[in-house]
Amino acid sequence: MLPVADDAVGRRQVKAPPANASVTIRNAYRKHSDDLLDVGCLMLATMRPDLQTGLINMTAYDMIRQLRDMFQTEARTERYDASRAMSACKMAKGTSVK
């Protein structure tokens, strides 16, 4: 099991193993680091170029946090508008819900 610690933004990060760690621990850490890099590259590859520019030097965790900060307010507003529009709809009198 790799040692973890909470960082400043509250997410769990894997700590680098000490130099005297077992081969299994070092290999697990290397795999985790490689997977994190792969995810970051895939995220960047699927983004619009204007988003890529601002996120290119971030880890996958940091990209997710930044994207959430950028789009969460917009998504909340859209959900509110959609729910308001749906609640404003009325069924015609005498019809049944199917």
Tab-separated table of C-alpha atoms in Angstrom:
chain	number	residue	atom	x	y	z
A	1	MET	CA	0.000	0.000	0.000
A	2	LEU	CA	1.346	3.404	-0.946
A	3	PRO	CA	1.427	6.113	1.729
A	4	VAL	CA	-0.964	8.990	1.114
A	5	ALA	CA	-1.343	12.515	2.452
A	6	ASP	CA	-3.936	15.245	2.124
A	7	ASP	CA	-2.673	18.231	0.181
A	8	ALA	CA	-3.761	21.862	0.397
A	9	VAL	CA	-6.911	21.382	-1.692
A	10	GLY	CA	-8.066	18.326	0.245
A	11	ARG	CA	-7.384	15.605	-2.280
A	12	ARG	CA	-5.360	12.533	-1.514
A	13	GLN	CA	-1.906	12.360	-3.046
A	14	VAL	CA	0.541	9.500	-3.036
A	15	LYS	CA	3.823	10.370	-1.360
A	16	ALA	CA	7.062	9.384	-3.077
A	17	PRO	CA	8.451	6.278	-1.381
A	18	PRO	CA	11.677	6.569	0.601
A	19	ALA	CA	14.905	5.403	-1.025
A	20	ASN	CA	14.937	2.232	1.075
A	21	ALA	CA	11.357	1.228	0.107
A	22	SER	CA	10.715	-2.233	-1.254
A	23	VAL	CA	10.692	-2.880	-4.980
A	24	THR	CA	6.943	-3.509	-4.815
A	25	ILE	CA	6.300	-0.091	-3.275
A	26	ARG	CA	8.576	1.679	-5.770
A	27	ASN	CA	6.911	-0.125	-8.690
A	28	ALA	CA	3.442	0.782	-7.397
A	29	TYR	CA	4.475	4.426	-7.079
A	30	ARG	CA	5.953	4.406	-10.590
A	31	LYS	CA	2.753	2.859	-11.994
A	32	HIS	CA	0.626	5.451	-10.188
A	33	SER	CA	2.797	8.275	-11.540
A	34	ASP	CA	2.689	6.855	-15.068
A	35	ASP	CA	-1.092	6.435	-14.896
A	36	LEU	CA	-1.465	10.010	-13.667
A	37	LEU	CA	0.607	11.253	-16.603
A	38	ASP	CA	-1.428	9.149	-19.068
A	39	VAL	CA	-4.710	10.534	-17.735
A	40	GLY	CA	-3.404	14.095	-17.982
A	41	CYS	CA	-2.313	13.541	-21.582
A	42	LEU	CA	-5.683	12.024	-22.520
A	43	MET	CA	-7.511	14.914	-20.910
A	44	LEU	CA	-5.427	17.429	-22.839
A	45	ALA	CA	-5.854	15.505	-26.098
A	46	THR	CA	-9.640	15.729	-25.859
A	47	MET	CA	-9.813	19.449	-25.028
A	48	ARG	CA	-10.257	22.469	-27.193
A	49	PRO	CA	-6.924	24.179	-27.961
A	50	ASP	CA	-7.859	27.287	-25.974
A	51	LEU	CA	-8.383	25.171	-22.849
A	52	GLN	CA	-5.205	23.168	-23.464
A	53	THR	CA	-3.065	26.282	-23.347
A	54	GLY	CA	-4.013	27.160	-19.794
A	55	LEU	CA	-3.878	23.598	-18.450
A	56	ILE	CA	-0.846	22.117	-20.187
A	57	ASN	CA	1.531	22.243	-17.200
A	58	MET	CA	-0.944	20.861	-14.638
A	59	THR	CA	-1.458	17.380	-13.272
A	60	ALA	CA	-4.738	15.595	-13.954
A	61	TYR	CA	-5.980	16.450	-10.447
A	62	ASP	CA	-5.204	20.131	-10.941
A	63	MET	CA	-6.846	20.134	-14.396
A	64	ILE	CA	-10.039	18.685	-12.943
A	65	ARG	CA	-10.099	21.265	-10.162
A	66	GLN	CA	-9.466	24.121	-12.607
A	67	LEU	CA	-12.133	22.911	-15.056
A	68	ARG	CA	-14.611	22.487	-12.204
A	69	ASP	CA	-13.927	26.037	-11.058
A	70	MET	CA	-14.334	27.342	-14.616
A	71	PHE	CA	-17.578	25.569	-15.496
A	72	GLN	CA	-19.381	24.744	-12.243
A	73	THR	CA	-21.165	28.091	-11.947
A	74	GLU	CA	-22.253	27.938	-15.582
A	75	ALA	CA	-23.605	24.399	-15.166
A	76	ARG	CA	-25.461	25.350	-11.989
A	77	THR	CA	-27.101	28.278	-13.776
A	78	GLU	CA	-28.140	26.051	-16.687
A	79	ARG	CA	-29.643	23.454	-14.315
A	80	TYR	CA	-31.566	26.182	-12.504
A	81	ASP	CA	-32.911	27.613	-15.768
A	82	ALA	CA	-33.932	24.151	-16.988
A	83	SER	CA	-35.718	23.280	-13.751
A	84	ARG	CA	-37.501	26.633	-13.780
A	85	ALA	CA	-38.656	26.086	-17.365
A	86	MET	CA	-39.879	22.573	-16.524
A	87	SER	CA	-41.793	23.734	-13.467
A	88	ALA	CA	-43.451	26.433	-15.562
A	89	CYS	CA	-44.854	23.811	-17.963
A	90	LYS	CA	-48.442	22.759	-17.358
A	91	MET	CA	-50.375	19.809	-18.687
A	92	ALA	CA	-53.505	20.418	-20.643
A	93	LYS	CA	-56.599	19.886	-18.515
A	94	GLY	CA	-58.042	16.384	-18.821
A	95	THR	CA	-54.895	14.708	-20.176
A	96	SER	CA	-53.073	11.912	-18.373
A	97	VAL	CA	-49.376	11.419	-17.783
A	98	LYS	CA	-48.021	8.494	-19.805
